[in-house]
PDB file of C-alpha atoms in Angstrom:
ATOM      1  CA  UNK A 354     -29.021 -39.923 -69.143  1.00  0.00           C
ATOM      2  CA  UNK A 355     -30.078 -36.716 -69.966  1.00  0.00           C
ATOM      3  CA  UNK A 356     -33.754 -37.608 -69.596  1.00  0.00           C
ATOM      4  CA  UNK A 357     -32.288 -38.015 -65.554  1.00  0.00           C
ATOM      5  CA  UNK A 358     -31.617 -34.578 -65.453  1.00  0.00           C
ATOM      6  CA  UNK A 359     -35.031 -33.432 -67.125  1.00  0.00           C
ATOM      7  CA  UNK A 360     -36.615 -34.219 -64.250  1.00  0.00           C
ATOM      8  CA  UNK A 361     -37.405 -32.821 -60.570  1.00  0.00           C
ATOM      9  CA  UNK A 362     -39.184 -33.801 -57.948  1.00  0.00           C
ATOM     10  CA  UNK A 363     -40.691 -36.958 -58.949  1.00  0.00           C
ATOM     11  CA  UNK A 364     -37.317 -38.229 -59.638  1.00  0.00           C
ATOM     12  CA  UNK A 365     -37.281 -39.065 -55.807  1.00  0.00           C
ATOM     13  CA  UNK A 366     -39.669 -42.239 -56.212  1.00  0.00           C
ATOM     14  CA  UNK A 367     -37.055 -43.084 -58.911  1.00  0.00           C
ATOM     15  CA  UNK A 368     -33.894 -42.559 -56.941  1.00  0.00           C
ATOM     16  CA  UNK A 369     -35.762 -44.560 -54.190  1.00  0.00           C
ATOM     17  CA  UNK A 370     -35.540 -47.327 -55.994  1.00  0.00           C
ATOM     18  CA  UNK A 371     -32.435 -46.600 -57.284  1.00  0.00           C
ATOM     19  CA  UNK A 372     -30.948 -46.990 -54.159  1.00  0.00           C
ATOM     20  CA  UNK A 373     -32.753 -50.693 -53.395  1.00  0.00           C
ATOM     21  CA  UNK A 374     -31.162 -51.673 -56.374  1.00  0.00           C
ATOM     22  CA  UNK A 375     -28.156 -50.429 -54.655  1.00  0.00           C
ATOM     23  CA  UNK A 376     -28.751 -51.036 -51.235  1.00  0.00           C
ATOM     24  CA  UNK A 377     -26.569 -53.988 -50.826  1.00  0.00           C
ATOM     25  CA  UNK A 378     -23.415 -52.322 -51.690  1.00  0.00           C
ATOM     26  CA  UNK A 379     -21.465 -54.474 -49.216  1.00  0.00           C
ATOM     27  CA  UNK A 380     -23.037 -58.576 -49.997  1.00  0.00           C
ATOM     28  CA  UNK A 381     -20.111 -58.945 -51.860  1.00  0.00           C
ATOM     29  CA  UNK A 382     -17.367 -57.424 -48.832  1.00  0.00           C
ATOM     30  CA  UNK A 383     -16.178 -59.571 -45.464  1.00  0.00           C
ATOM     31  CA  UNK A 384     -19.899 -60.205 -43.902  1.00  0.00           C
ATOM     32  CA  UNK A 385     -18.784 -59.571 -40.436  1.00  0.00           C
ATOM     33  CA  UNK A 386     -22.472 -59.865 -37.701  1.00  0.00           C
ATOM     34  CA  UNK A 387     -22.238 -56.098 -37.441  1.00  0.00           C
ATOM     35  CA  UNK A 388     -22.057 -55.193 -40.860  1.00  0.00           C
ATOM     36  CA  UNK A 389     -25.416 -57.494 -41.257  1.00  0.00           C
ATOM     37  CA  UNK A 390     -27.330 -55.987 -38.701  1.00  0.00           C
ATOM     38  CA  UNK A 391     -26.978 -52.824 -40.281  1.00  0.00           C
ATOM     39  CA  UNK A 392     -28.285 -54.075 -43.444  1.00  0.00           C
ATOM     40  CA  UNK A 393     -30.801 -55.625 -42.084  1.00  0.00           C
ATOM     41  CA  UNK A 394     -31.847 -51.449 -40.363  1.00  0.00           C
ATOM     42  CA  UNK A 395     -31.638 -50.272 -43.646  1.00  0.00           C
ATOM     43  CA  UNK A 396     -33.632 -52.807 -45.517  1.00  0.00           C
ATOM     44  CA  UNK A 397     -36.923 -51.819 -42.966  1.00  0.00           C
ATOM     45  CA  UNK A 398     -36.027 -48.107 -42.896  1.00  0.00           C
ATOM     46  CA  UNK A 399     -35.313 -48.685 -39.206  1.00  0.00           C
ATOM     47  CA  UNK A 400     -32.610 -45.826 -39.438  1.00  0.00           C
ATOM     48  CA  UNK A 401     -32.156 -44.227 -36.296  1.00  0.00           C
ATOM     49  CA  UNK A 402     -30.864 -47.838 -35.361  1.00  0.00           C
ATOM     50  CA  UNK A 403     -29.092 -48.336 -38.151  1.00  0.00           C
ATOM     51  CA  UNK A 404     -27.252 -45.253 -37.478  1.00  0.00           C
ATOM     52  CA  UNK A 405     -26.316 -46.281 -34.198  1.00  0.00           C
ATOM     53  CA  UNK A 406     -25.509 -49.781 -35.841  1.00  0.00           C
ATOM     54  CA  UNK A 407     -22.973 -47.609 -37.859  1.00  0.00           C
ATOM     55  CA  UNK A 408     -20.666 -46.509 -34.682  1.00  0.00           C
ATOM     56  CA  UNK A 409     -19.690 -50.175 -34.159  1.00  0.00           C
ATOM     57  CA  UNK A 410     -18.701 -50.968 -37.376  1.00  0.00           C
ATOM     58  CA  UNK A 411     -14.292 -50.689 -37.462  1.00  0.00           C
ATOM     59  CA  UNK A 412     -13.761 -50.386 -40.859  1.00  0.00           C
ATOM     60  CA  UNK A 413     -13.378 -46.361 -41.665  1.00  0.00           C
ATOM     61  CA  UNK A 414     -14.883 -47.133 -44.757  1.00  0.00           C
ATOM     62  CA  UNK A 415     -17.643 -48.866 -44.635  1.00  0.00           C
ATOM     63  CA  UNK A 416     -19.319 -46.983 -41.565  1.00  0.00           C
ATOM     64  CA  UNK A 417     -18.765 -43.684 -43.729  1.00  0.00           C
ATOM     65  CA  UNK A 418     -20.321 -44.898 -46.707  1.00  0.00           C
ATOM     66  CA  UNK A 419     -23.511 -46.529 -44.333  1.00  0.00           C
ATOM     67  CA  UNK A 420     -23.553 -43.253 -42.658  1.00  0.00           C
ATOM     68  CA  UNK A 421     -23.905 -41.256 -45.970  1.00  0.00           C
ATOM     69  CA  UNK A 422     -25.724 -43.717 -47.313  1.00  0.00           C
ATOM     70  CA  UNK A 423     -28.411 -43.536 -44.433  1.00  0.00           C
ATOM     71  CA  UNK A 424     -28.320 -39.795 -44.762  1.00  0.00           C
ATOM     72  CA  UNK A 425     -29.907 -40.287 -47.958  1.00  0.00           C
ATOM     73  CA  UNK A 426     -32.846 -42.268 -47.397  1.00  0.00           C
ATOM     74  CA  UNK A 427     -33.292 -39.661 -44.958  1.00  0.00           C
ATOM     75  CA  UNK A 428     -33.456 -36.834 -46.533  1.00  0.00           C
ATOM     76  CA  UNK A 429     -35.937 -38.689 -49.860  1.00  0.00           C
ATOM     77  CA  UNK A 430     -38.488 -39.560 -47.300  1.00  0.00           C
ATOM     78  CA  UNK A 431     -38.514 -36.169 -44.920  1.00  0.00           C
ATOM     79  CA  UNK A 432     -36.817 -33.458 -47.384  1.00  0.00           C
ATOM     80  CA  UNK A 433     -35.423 -31.563 -45.063  1.00  0.00           C
ATOM     81  CA  UNK A 434     -33.054 -28.714 -45.896  1.00  0.00           C
ATOM     82  CA  UNK A 435     -30.883 -29.657 -42.609  1.00  0.00           C
ATOM     83  CA  UNK A 436     -30.644 -33.316 -43.675  1.00  0.00           C
ATOM     84  CA  UNK A 437     -29.637 -32.296 -47.366  1.00  0.00           C
ATOM     85  CA  UNK A 438     -26.799 -30.364 -45.325  1.00  0.00           C
ATOM     86  CA  UNK A 439     -26.069 -33.622 -43.251  1.00  0.00           C
ATOM     87  CA  UNK A 440     -26.280 -35.534 -46.631  1.00  0.00           C
ATOM     88  CA  UNK A 441     -23.382 -33.435 -48.184  1.00  0.00           C
ATOM     89  CA  UNK A 442     -21.514 -32.878 -45.479  1.00  0.00           C
ATOM     90  CA  UNK A 443     -20.995 -36.761 -44.995  1.00  0.00           C
ATOM     91  CA  UNK A 444     -20.505 -37.116 -48.754  1.00  0.00           C
ATOM     92  CA  UNK A 445     -18.315 -34.964 -48.322  1.00  0.00           C
ATOM     93  CA  UNK A 446     -15.712 -36.616 -45.601  1.00  0.00           C
ATOM     94  CA  UNK A 447     -16.799 -39.536 -46.594  1.00  0.00           C
ATOM     95  CA  UNK A 448     -15.289 -39.561 -49.631  1.00  0.00           C
ATOM     96  CA  UNK A 449     -11.815 -37.790 -48.576  1.00  0.00           C
ATOM     97  CA  UNK A 450     -12.385 -40.944 -46.495  1.00  0.00           C
ATOM     98  CA  UNK A 451     -12.303 -43.364 -49.461  1.00  0.00           C
ATOM     99  CA  UNK A 452      -9.590 -41.440 -51.498  1.00  0.00           C
ATOM    100  CA  UNK A 453      -7.255 -41.966 -48.858  1.00  0.00           C
ATOM    101  CA  UNK A 454      -6.981 -45.941 -49.577  1.00  0.00           C
ATOM    102  CA  UNK A 455      -4.201 -47.183 -52.107  1.00  0.00           C
ATOM    103  CA  UNK A 456      -5.046 -47.589 -55.666  1.00  0.00           C
ATOM    104  CA  UNK A 457      -4.843 -50.871 -54.917  1.00  0.00           C
ATOM    105  CA  UNK A 458      -7.875 -51.825 -52.564  1.00  0.00           C
ATOM    106  CA  UNK A 459     -10.653 -53.003 -54.995  1.00  0.00           C
ATOM    107  CA  UNK A 460     -12.993 -51.876 -52.585  1.00  0.00           C
ATOM    108  CA  UNK A 461     -11.513 -48.065 -53.205  1.00  0.00           C
ATOM    109  CA  UNK A 462     -13.480 -46.892 -56.766  1.00  0.00           C
ATOM    110  CA  UNK A 463     -16.408 -48.681 -56.115  1.00  0.00           C
ATOM    111  CA  UNK A 464     -17.892 -47.093 -53.017  1.00  0.00           C
ATOM    112  CA  UNK A 465     -16.174 -43.940 -54.257  1.00  0.00           C
ATOM    113  CA  UNK A 466     -18.261 -44.285 -57.746  1.00  0.00           C
ATOM    114  CA  UNK A 467     -22.096 -45.526 -55.926  1.00  0.00           C
ATOM    115  CA  UNK A 468     -20.452 -42.048 -53.389  1.00  0.00           C
ATOM    116  CA  UNK A 469     -20.395 -39.558 -56.500  1.00  0.00           C
ATOM    117  CA  UNK A 470     -24.007 -41.388 -58.239  1.00  0.00           C
ATOM    118  CA  UNK A 471     -26.187 -40.643 -53.984  1.00  0.00           C
ATOM    119  CA  UNK A 472     -24.438 -36.922 -55.280  1.00  0.00           C
ATOM    120  CA  UNK A 473     -25.964 -37.174 -58.305  1.00  0.00           C
ATOM    121  CA  UNK A 474     -29.266 -38.134 -57.552  1.00  0.00           C
ATOM    122  CA  UNK A 475     -29.955 -35.542 -55.235  1.00  0.00           C
ATOM    123  CA  UNK A 476     -28.407 -32.761 -57.583  1.00  0.00           C
ATOM    124  CA  UNK A 477     -30.791 -33.695 -60.971  1.00  0.00           C
ATOM    125  CA  UNK A 478     -33.813 -33.867 -57.963  1.00  0.00           C
ATOM    126  CA  UNK A 479     -33.191 -29.712 -57.197  1.00  0.00           C
ATOM    127  CA  UNK A 480     -32.670 -29.704 -61.546  1.00  0.00           C
ATOM    128  CA  UNK A 481     -29.149 -29.011 -60.690  1.00  0.00           C
ATOM    129  CA  UNK A 482     -28.442 -30.561 -64.370  1.00  0.00           C
ATOM    130  CA  UNK A 483     -24.709 -30.107 -65.246  1.00  0.00           C
ATOM    131  CA  UNK A 484     -23.898 -30.470 -60.977  1.00  0.00           C
ATOM    132  CA  UNK A 485     -25.834 -33.631 -61.538  1.00  0.00           C
ATOM    133  CA  UNK A 486     -24.219 -34.699 -64.764  1.00  0.00           C
ATOM    134  CA  UNK A 487     -20.651 -34.271 -63.273  1.00  0.00           C
ATOM    135  CA  UNK A 488     -21.606 -36.073 -59.807  1.00  0.00           C
ATOM    136  CA  UNK A 489     -22.482 -38.810 -62.543  1.00  0.00           C
ATOM    137  CA  UNK A 490     -19.883 -38.532 -64.738  1.00  0.00           C
ATOM    138  CA  UNK A 491     -16.974 -38.635 -62.350  1.00  0.00           C
ATOM    139  CA  UNK A 492     -19.270 -41.968 -60.627  1.00  0.00           C
ATOM    140  CA  UNK A 493     -19.119 -43.661 -64.061  1.00  0.00           C
ATOM    141  CA  UNK A 494     -16.160 -42.839 -65.071  1.00  0.00           C
ATOM    142  CA  UNK A 495     -15.282 -44.601 -61.411  1.00  0.00           C
ATOM    143  CA  UNK A 496     -16.662 -47.747 -61.675  1.00  0.00           C
ATOM    144  CA  UNK A 497     -15.532 -48.558 -65.637  1.00  0.00           C
ATOM    145  CA  UNK A 498     -12.410 -48.637 -64.805  1.00  0.00           C
ATOM    146  CA  UNK A 499     -12.459 -50.328 -61.070  1.00  0.00           C
ATOM    147  CA  UNK A 500     -14.515 -52.992 -64.009  1.00  0.00           C
ATOM    148  CA  UNK A 501     -11.031 -52.941 -65.779  1.00  0.00           C
ATOM    149  CA  UNK A 502      -9.324 -53.228 -62.772  1.00  0.00           C
ATOM    150  CA  UNK A 503     -10.813 -55.908 -61.035  1.00  0.00           C
ATOM    151  CA  UNK A 504     -13.037 -57.635 -63.031  1.00  0.00           C
ATOM    152  CA  UNK A 505     -14.422 -60.373 -60.957  1.00  0.00           C
ATOM    153  CA  UNK A 506     -16.194 -57.880 -58.559  1.00  0.00           C
ATOM    154  CA  UNK A 507     -19.607 -58.565 -59.343  1.00  0.00           C
ATOM    155  CA  UNK A 508     -20.588 -55.986 -56.861  1.00  0.00           C
ATOM    156  CA  UNK A 509     -19.409 -53.564 -59.440  1.00  0.00           C
ATOM    157  CA  UNK A 510     -22.364 -55.122 -61.961  1.00  0.00           C
ATOM    158  CA  UNK A 511     -25.134 -53.006 -60.462  1.00  0.00           C
ATOM    159  CA  UNK A 512     -24.373 -49.482 -61.356  1.00  0.00           C
ATOM    160  CA  UNK A 513     -22.771 -51.249 -64.969  1.00  0.00           C
ATOM    161  CA  UNK A 514     -25.773 -51.974 -65.427  1.00  0.00           C
ATOM    162  CA  UNK A 515     -27.291 -49.046 -64.746  1.00  0.00           C
ATOM    163  CA  UNK A 516     -25.459 -46.536 -66.505  1.00  0.00           C
ATOM    164  CA  UNK A 517     -25.855 -49.432 -68.973  1.00  0.00           C
ATOM    165  CA  UNK A 518     -29.652 -49.332 -69.625  1.00  0.00           C
ATOM    166  CA  UNK A 519     -29.581 -45.422 -68.797  1.00  0.00           C
ATOM    167  CA  UNK A 520     -27.395 -44.519 -72.012  1.00  0.00           C
ATOM    168  CA  UNK A 521     -28.493 -46.640 -74.351  1.00  0.00           C
ATOM    169  CA  UNK A 522     -31.855 -44.641 -73.401  1.00  0.00           C
ATOM    170  CA  UNK A 523     -30.180 -41.774 -74.694  1.00  0.00           C
ATOM    171  CA  UNK A 524     -31.527 -39.953 -78.181  1.00  0.00           C
ATOM    172  CA  UNK A 525     -29.794 -40.446 -81.346  1.00  0.00           C
ATOM    173  CA  UNK A 526     -29.371 -36.382 -81.183  1.00  0.00           C
ATOM    174  CA  UNK A 527     -27.507 -37.080 -77.798  1.00  0.00           C
ATOM    175  CA  UNK A 528     -25.396 -39.566 -78.402  1.00  0.00           C
ATOM    176  CA  UNK A 529     -22.360 -37.542 -78.447  1.00  0.00           C
ATOM    177  CA  UNK A 530     -23.651 -36.378 -75.284  1.00  0.00           C
ATOM    178  CA  UNK A 531     -23.285 -39.735 -74.050  1.00  0.00           C
ATOM    179  CA  UNK A 532     -19.655 -40.319 -75.085  1.00  0.00           C
ATOM    180  CA  UNK A 533     -19.505 -37.365 -72.726  1.00  0.00           C
ATOM    181  CA  UNK A 534     -20.901 -39.020 -69.789  1.00  0.00           C
ATOM    182  CA  UNK A 535     -19.785 -41.984 -69.738  1.00  0.00           C
ATOM    183  CA  UNK A 536     -19.094 -45.157 -71.887  1.00  0.00           C
ATOM    184  CA  UNK A 537     -22.074 -45.653 -74.347  1.00  0.00           C
ATOM    185  CA  UNK A 538     -24.743 -47.775 -73.037  1.00  0.00           C
ATOM    186  CA  UNK A 539     -26.064 -51.408 -74.126  1.00  0.00           C
ATOM    187  CA  UNK A 540     -29.520 -51.788 -73.196  1.00  0.00           C
ATOM    188  CA  UNK A 541     -29.041 -56.142 -72.920  1.00  0.00           C
ATOM    189  CA  UNK A 542     -25.719 -56.790 -71.859  1.00  0.00           C
ATOM    190  CA  UNK A 543     -27.333 -53.618 -68.416  1.00  0.00           C
ATOM    191  CA  UNK A 544     -30.239 -55.686 -67.785  1.00  0.00           C
ATOM    192  CA  UNK A 545     -28.036 -59.024 -67.952  1.00  0.00           C
ATOM    193  CA  UNK A 546     -25.749 -57.091 -65.247  1.00  0.00           C
ATOM    194  CA  UNK A 547     -28.910 -55.958 -63.005  1.00  0.00           C
ATOM    195  CA  UNK A 548     -29.571 -59.448 -63.719  1.00  0.00           C
ATOM    196  CA  UNK A 549     -26.368 -60.629 -62.135  1.00  0.00           C
ATOM    197  CA  UNK A 550     -26.352 -58.767 -59.542  1.00  0.00           C
ATOM    198  CA  UNK A 551     -29.886 -59.227 -57.804  1.00  0.00           C
ATOM    199  CA  UNK A 552     -28.947 -62.831 -58.079  1.00  0.00           C
ATOM    200  CA  UNK A 553     -25.576 -62.932 -57.060  1.00  0.00           C
ATOM    201  CA  UNK A 554     -25.102 -60.673 -53.941  1.00  0.00           C
ATOM    202  CA  UNK A 555     -28.379 -62.010 -53.091  1.00  0.00           C
ATOM    203  CA  UNK A 556     -30.100 -58.249 -53.677  1.00  0.00           C
ATOM    204  CA  UNK A 557     -33.429 -58.815 -54.232  1.00  0.00           C
ATOM    205  CA  UNK A 558     -35.278 -61.789 -52.922  1.00  0.00           C
ATOM    206  CA  UNK A 559     -35.324 -64.725 -55.356  1.00  0.00           C
TER     207      UNK A 559
END
């Protein structure tokens, strides 16, 4: 994670890869045809089509989530300041909607964690290291809490895996920083979590 925060624009490629890892975030939720269409359009980078489809999504939490994710990809591809501003506005609105969900909703912390992760990735790319660390800490805290409360939710394995791998890569002299930002990393566990997520959420081709 510390190394992640030291990169600048070159991190866009890394974040695109992380986006593909996170792409199937909704696959563990009930799959209405509308959501499958949105996922398909995003996967094909048909972003205008995906955006149009989100307005037909009846669930507020998923509509705001998808729209934030789409703006994240738009910005990575185009590096346009207006898109960046739109992403910040949309992610803030999305978090507001998500945080109003009842604490008993098993998707609340999962969606919020992914939104904080995207926000942290953008700030890290812009070398806003302290701000990025705070966003990623929020993401890590939420996904860990969700894993304790809803251990059967397989979709959370994506972020858990990313954080386990990232934390395990921190040099020994900076391990204290990793403990402040997140839980202690475990490389082998993180790899297994990502492999399981890829297989069970159909996140990567078999």
